[in-house]
GROMACS .gro file of C-alpha atoms in nm:
model
  248
    1MET     CA    1   0.000   0.000   0.000
    2LYS     CA    2   0.125   0.350  -0.085
    3VAL     CA    3   0.075   0.603   0.195
    4PHE     CA    4   0.151   0.978   0.182
    5ILE     CA    5   0.145   1.173   0.509
    6THR     CA    6   0.185   1.548   0.559
    7GLY     CA    7   0.309   1.702   0.881
    8ALA     CA    8   0.498   1.379   0.944
    9THR     CA    9   0.830   1.495   1.088
   10THR     CA   10   0.707   1.504   1.448
   11GLY     CA   11   0.411   1.413   1.669
   12ILE     CA   12   0.107   1.225   1.543
   13GLY     CA   13   0.213   1.223   1.179
   14LEU     CA   14   0.551   1.069   1.257
   15GLU     CA   15   0.408   0.803   1.488
   16VAL     CA   16   0.140   0.703   1.238
   17ALA     CA   17   0.403   0.685   0.964
   18LYS     CA   18   0.614   0.451   1.177
   19LEU     CA   19   0.318   0.217   1.219
   20TYR     CA   20   0.263   0.188   0.844
   21LEU     CA   21   0.636   0.151   0.779
   22SER     CA   22   0.659  -0.128   1.036
   23GLU     CA   23   0.391  -0.316   0.840
   24GLY     CA   24   0.598  -0.294   0.522
   25HIS     CA   25   0.396  -0.032   0.336
   26GLN     CA   26   0.551   0.226   0.105
   27VAL     CA   27   0.530   0.549   0.304
   28ALA     CA   28   0.616   0.908   0.217
   29LEU     CA   29   0.664   1.159   0.497
   30CYS     CA   30   0.656   1.528   0.423
   31GLY     CA   31   0.714   1.831   0.643
   32ARG     CA   32   0.844   2.184   0.642
   33ASP     CA   33   1.170   2.081   0.810
   34LEU     CA   34   1.308   1.730   0.771
   35GLY     CA   35   1.568   1.823   1.033
   36LYS     CA   36   1.298   1.764   1.295
   37LEU     CA   37   1.302   1.392   1.226
   38PRO     CA   38   1.483   1.176   1.483
   39SER     CA   39   1.854   1.146   1.394
   40ASP     CA   40   1.827   0.768   1.357
   41PHE     CA   41   1.506   0.767   1.153
   42ALA     CA   42   1.668   0.709   0.812
   43SER     CA   43   1.875   0.418   0.941
   44ILE     CA   44   1.576   0.252   1.107
   45TYR     CA   45   1.338   0.314   0.815
   46PRO     CA   46   1.563   0.325   0.504
   47LYS     CA   47   1.272   0.265   0.265
   48ALA     CA   48   1.075   0.573   0.378
   49LYS     CA   49   1.047   0.851   0.122
   50LEU     CA   50   1.115   1.197   0.264
   51TYR     CA   51   0.997   1.526   0.117
   52GLN     CA   52   1.063   1.872   0.256
   53VAL     CA   53   0.774   2.100   0.166
   54ASP     CA   54   0.522   2.334   0.325
   55VAL     CA   55   0.164   2.230   0.249
   56LEU     CA   56   0.100   2.586   0.130
   57GLU     CA   57   0.352   2.531  -0.153
   58LYS     CA   58   0.078   2.393  -0.375
   59GLU     CA   59   0.274   2.308  -0.690
   60LYS     CA   60   0.573   2.162  -0.505
   61LEU     CA   61   0.350   1.945  -0.285
   62ALA     CA   62   0.156   1.822  -0.589
   63SER     CA   63   0.478   1.731  -0.771
   64PHE     CA   64   0.597   1.527  -0.471
   65ILE     CA   65   0.267   1.340  -0.439
   66THR     CA   66   0.272   1.264  -0.812
   67GLU     CA   67   0.636   1.155  -0.799
   68PHE     CA   68   0.581   0.925  -0.504
   69SER     CA   69   0.259   0.771  -0.635
   70GLN     CA   70   0.372   0.683  -0.988
   71GLY     CA   71   0.002   0.656  -1.071
   72GLU     CA   72  -0.093   0.446  -0.766
   73LEU     CA   73  -0.196   0.597  -0.433
   74ASP     CA   74  -0.390   0.415  -0.163
   75LEU     CA   75  -0.394   0.644   0.139
   76VAL     CA   76  -0.329   1.014   0.196
   77ILE     CA   77  -0.328   1.159   0.547
   78ALA     CA   78  -0.354   1.539   0.560
   79ASN     CA   79  -0.207   1.579   0.906
   80ALA     CA   80  -0.016   1.909   0.876
   81GLY     CA   81  -0.153   2.186   1.094
   82ILE     CA   82  -0.065   2.462   1.337
   83SER     CA   83  -0.229   2.591   1.654
   84MET     CA   84  -0.284   2.931   1.811
   85GLY     CA   85  -0.015   2.898   2.078
   86VAL     CA   86  -0.105   3.142   2.355
   87LYS     CA   87  -0.478   3.204   2.352
   88SER     CA   88  -0.567   3.571   2.332
   89ARG     CA   89  -0.900   3.747   2.371
   90LEU     CA   90  -0.785   4.024   2.137
   91PRO     CA   91  -0.715   3.977   1.763
   92ASP     CA   92  -0.380   3.881   1.619
   93PHE     CA   93  -0.471   3.895   1.252
   94ASP     CA   94  -0.140   3.767   1.116
   95SER     CA   95  -0.161   3.463   1.341
   96TRP     CA   96  -0.523   3.409   1.242
   97ARG     CA   97  -0.435   3.406   0.873
   98ARG     CA   98  -0.148   3.159   0.923
   99VAL     CA   99  -0.373   2.918   1.112
  100ILE     CA  100  -0.657   2.939   0.861
  101ASP     CA  101  -0.426   2.908   0.559
  102THR     CA  102  -0.229   2.612   0.689
  103ASN     CA  103  -0.512   2.414   0.843
  104ILE     CA  104  -0.765   2.456   0.561
  105HIS     CA  105  -0.571   2.525   0.242
  106GLY     CA  106  -0.311   2.269   0.348
  107VAL     CA  107  -0.576   1.997   0.340
  108ILE     CA  108  -0.710   2.113   0.003
  109ASN     CA  109  -0.359   2.131  -0.143
  110THR     CA  110  -0.297   1.775  -0.025
  111PHE     CA  111  -0.625   1.629  -0.146
  112GLU     CA  112  -0.623   1.792  -0.490
  113PRO     CA  113  -0.329   1.600  -0.643
  114ALA     CA  114  -0.429   1.287  -0.454
  115LEU     CA  115  -0.777   1.287  -0.606
  116LYS     CA  116  -0.636   1.336  -0.954
  117ILE     CA  117  -0.473   0.998  -0.905
  118MET     CA  118  -0.751   0.826  -0.709
  119ILE     CA  119  -1.061   0.922  -0.906
  120PRO     CA  120  -0.956   0.763  -1.237
  121LYS     CA  121  -0.861   0.447  -1.046
  122LYS     CA  122  -1.194   0.447  -0.859
  123LYS     CA  123  -1.018   0.371  -0.531
  124GLY     CA  124  -0.834   0.542  -0.248
  125HIS     CA  125  -0.868   0.674   0.104
  126LEU     CA  126  -0.841   1.035   0.221
  127VAL     CA  127  -0.785   1.118   0.587
  128ALA     CA  128  -0.810   1.469   0.733
  129MET     CA  129  -0.688   1.571   1.077
  130SER     CA  130  -0.950   1.783   1.248
  131SER     CA  131  -0.980   1.826   1.627
  132VAL     CA  132  -1.223   1.825   1.916
  133ALA     CA  133  -1.182   2.203   1.888
  134GLY     CA  134  -1.384   2.189   1.567
  135PHE     CA  135  -1.712   2.113   1.746
  136ASN     CA  136  -1.743   2.437   1.943
  137GLY     CA  137  -1.598   2.787   1.925
  138LEU     CA  138  -1.330   2.786   2.193
  139PRO     CA  139  -1.238   3.115   2.363
  140GLY     CA  140  -0.909   3.261   2.246
  141ALA     CA  141  -0.885   3.010   1.963
  142GLY     CA  142  -1.141   3.127   1.710
  143PRO     CA  143  -0.934   3.066   1.396
  144TYR     CA  144  -0.816   2.727   1.517
  145SER     CA  145  -1.169   2.613   1.607
  146ALA     CA  146  -1.300   2.755   1.279
  147SER     CA  147  -1.029   2.587   1.072
  148LYS     CA  148  -1.084   2.248   1.234
  149ALA     CA  149  -1.463   2.283   1.199
  150ALA     CA  150  -1.410   2.361   0.830
  151VAL     CA  151  -1.191   2.054   0.786
  152LYS     CA  152  -1.450   1.837   0.961
  153THR     CA  153  -1.747   1.953   0.754
  154PHE     CA  154  -1.543   1.964   0.432
  155SER     CA  155  -1.439   1.602   0.484
  156GLU     CA  156  -1.797   1.501   0.562
  157SER     CA  157  -1.912   1.653   0.234
  158LEU     CA  158  -1.634   1.475   0.047
  159SER     CA  159  -1.733   1.143   0.203
  160ILE     CA  160  -2.075   1.183   0.042
  161ASP     CA  161  -1.955   1.320  -0.291
  162LEU     CA  162  -1.679   1.064  -0.344
  163LYS     CA  163  -1.865   0.751  -0.237
  164ARG     CA  164  -1.964   0.666  -0.594
  165GLU     CA  165  -1.602   0.715  -0.697
  166GLY     CA  166  -1.494   0.435  -0.466
  167ILE     CA  167  -1.301   0.671  -0.239
  168ASP     CA  168  -1.331   0.661   0.139
  169VAL     CA  169  -1.291   0.972   0.358
  170THR     CA  170  -1.207   0.967   0.729
  171THR     CA  171  -1.199   1.260   0.970
  172ILE     CA  172  -0.987   1.227   1.282
  173CYS     CA  173  -1.078   1.450   1.579
  174PRO     CA  174  -0.827   1.402   1.861
  175GLY     CA  175  -0.832   1.556   2.204
  176PHE     CA  176  -0.502   1.650   2.365
  177ILE     CA  177  -0.213   1.436   2.242
  178ASP     CA  178   0.135   1.477   2.388
  179THR     CA  179   0.325   1.626   2.092
  180PRO     CA  180   0.563   1.919   2.037
  181LEU     CA  181   0.259   2.119   1.926
  182THR     CA  182   0.053   2.066   2.241
  183ARG     CA  183   0.355   2.111   2.470
  184LYS     CA  184   0.340   2.479   2.380
  185ASN     CA  185  -0.004   2.511   2.540
  186PRO     CA  186   0.021   2.719   2.860
  187HIS     CA  187  -0.300   2.573   3.002
  188PRO     CA  188  -0.428   2.244   3.148
  189MET     CA  189  -0.490   1.964   2.899
  190PRO     CA  190  -0.741   1.714   3.040
  191TRP     CA  191  -0.704   1.350   2.937
  192LEU     CA  192  -0.368   1.416   2.771
  193MET     CA  193  -0.276   1.103   2.577
  194ASP     CA  194   0.062   0.956   2.491
  195VAL     CA  195   0.137   1.007   2.122
  196THR     CA  196   0.218   0.640   2.060
  197LYS     CA  197  -0.119   0.531   2.200
  198GLY     CA  198  -0.294   0.808   2.007
  199ALA     CA  199  -0.129   0.703   1.681
  200LYS     CA  200  -0.237   0.341   1.729
  201LEU     CA  201  -0.597   0.448   1.787
  202ILE     CA  202  -0.588   0.673   1.481
  203LYS     CA  203  -0.447   0.399   1.259
  204LYS     CA  204  -0.709   0.155   1.385
  205ALA     CA  205  -0.984   0.404   1.292
  206ILE     CA  206  -0.828   0.456   0.949
  207ASP     CA  207  -0.794   0.083   0.888
  208LYS     CA  208  -1.163   0.043   0.973
  209LYS     CA  209  -1.240   0.333   0.735
  210LYS     CA  210  -1.445   0.512   0.996
  211ALA     CA  211  -1.621   0.825   0.869
  212ILE     CA  212  -1.526   1.020   1.182
  213TYR     CA  213  -1.326   0.931   1.490
  214LEU     CA  214  -1.349   1.149   1.801
  215PHE     CA  215  -1.136   1.050   2.099
  216PRO     CA  216  -1.056   0.993   2.384
  217TRP     CA  217  -1.399   0.885   2.502
  218GLN     CA  218  -1.398   1.125   2.800
  219MET     CA  219  -1.336   1.420   2.570
  220LYS     CA  220  -1.595   1.291   2.325
  221ILE     CA  221  -1.863   1.299   2.595
  222VAL     CA  222  -1.772   1.654   2.702
  223VAL     CA  223  -1.745   1.791   2.349
  224LEU     CA  224  -2.075   1.645   2.230
  225PHE     CA  225  -2.250   1.758   2.548
  226LEU     CA  226  -2.126   2.115   2.493
  227SER     CA  227  -2.233   2.097   2.128
  228TYR     CA  228  -2.594   2.031   2.223
  229LEU     CA  229  -2.617   2.309   2.481
  230PRO     CA  230  -2.812   2.625   2.397
  231ARG     CA  231  -2.550   2.866   2.266
  232SER     CA  232  -2.630   3.125   2.531
  233LEU     CA  233  -2.558   2.872   2.805
  234TYR     CA  234  -2.244   2.752   2.631
  235LYS     CA  235  -2.111   3.107   2.603
  236PHE     CA  236  -2.181   3.169   2.971
  237ILE     CA  237  -1.990   2.854   3.070
  238MET     CA  238  -1.696   2.957   2.854
  239THR     CA  239  -1.665   3.288   3.039
  240VAL     CA  240  -1.588   3.101   3.362
  241LYS     CA  241  -1.217   3.116   3.439
  242LEU     CA  242  -1.203   2.739   3.487
  243PHE     CA  243  -1.270   2.694   3.112
  244ASN     CA  244  -1.136   3.017   2.966
  245PHE     CA  245  -0.760   3.046   2.929
  246SER     CA  246  -0.753   3.354   2.705
  247LYS     CA  247  -0.506   3.631   2.778
  248GLU     CA  248  -0.565   4.000   2.719
   0.00000   0.00000   0.00000
């Protein structure tokens, strides 16, 4: 099986890539900085294909996906994404644009060349990395919540549109996973999960071709409960300091 994964130099992407490599699949890892890979990665996984590219470099990313696939592509995981860092109540427009561009356009830029290969073959599997943050507007993280909500609903639409084309679409919505990205969060992270365990759960959901996978179960209960609350009540709860970590 040929597997292409973006945002794969660290964290979830890297751990998921290792799982597919350990099963003998042909796997391509791409990221903005290949220097972030563990120093012994190439010696442990000599057959892995490595590509240094930002998912916003549309043409370059497409050329790498085409080069790797050679006309055959089974699974593409659009994992690349960035977070808000320090949550702020007041706007930081440059940061907002970076988050929106990377998290939404990065997925589109990844799926476009993949679908050009998959649709004629009438087979393939697209996976998008959303987040539990995509179910509700979180204080201080508007662009991040919005971008992940967009990815979630976009992928859901694709799962309907591409069904007749023989292409599966999976949306992954993790809670807090212990990665370099989440370690930057200056706030509590309930039910923080080890990245190795998280990657195994994600791969299991992908292998089962689940439409959407929201985890861990504790976070799933909380997120869905908050989603069904009247919005006025939800907004009141989010003003409580216990749940609101926004800075001025």
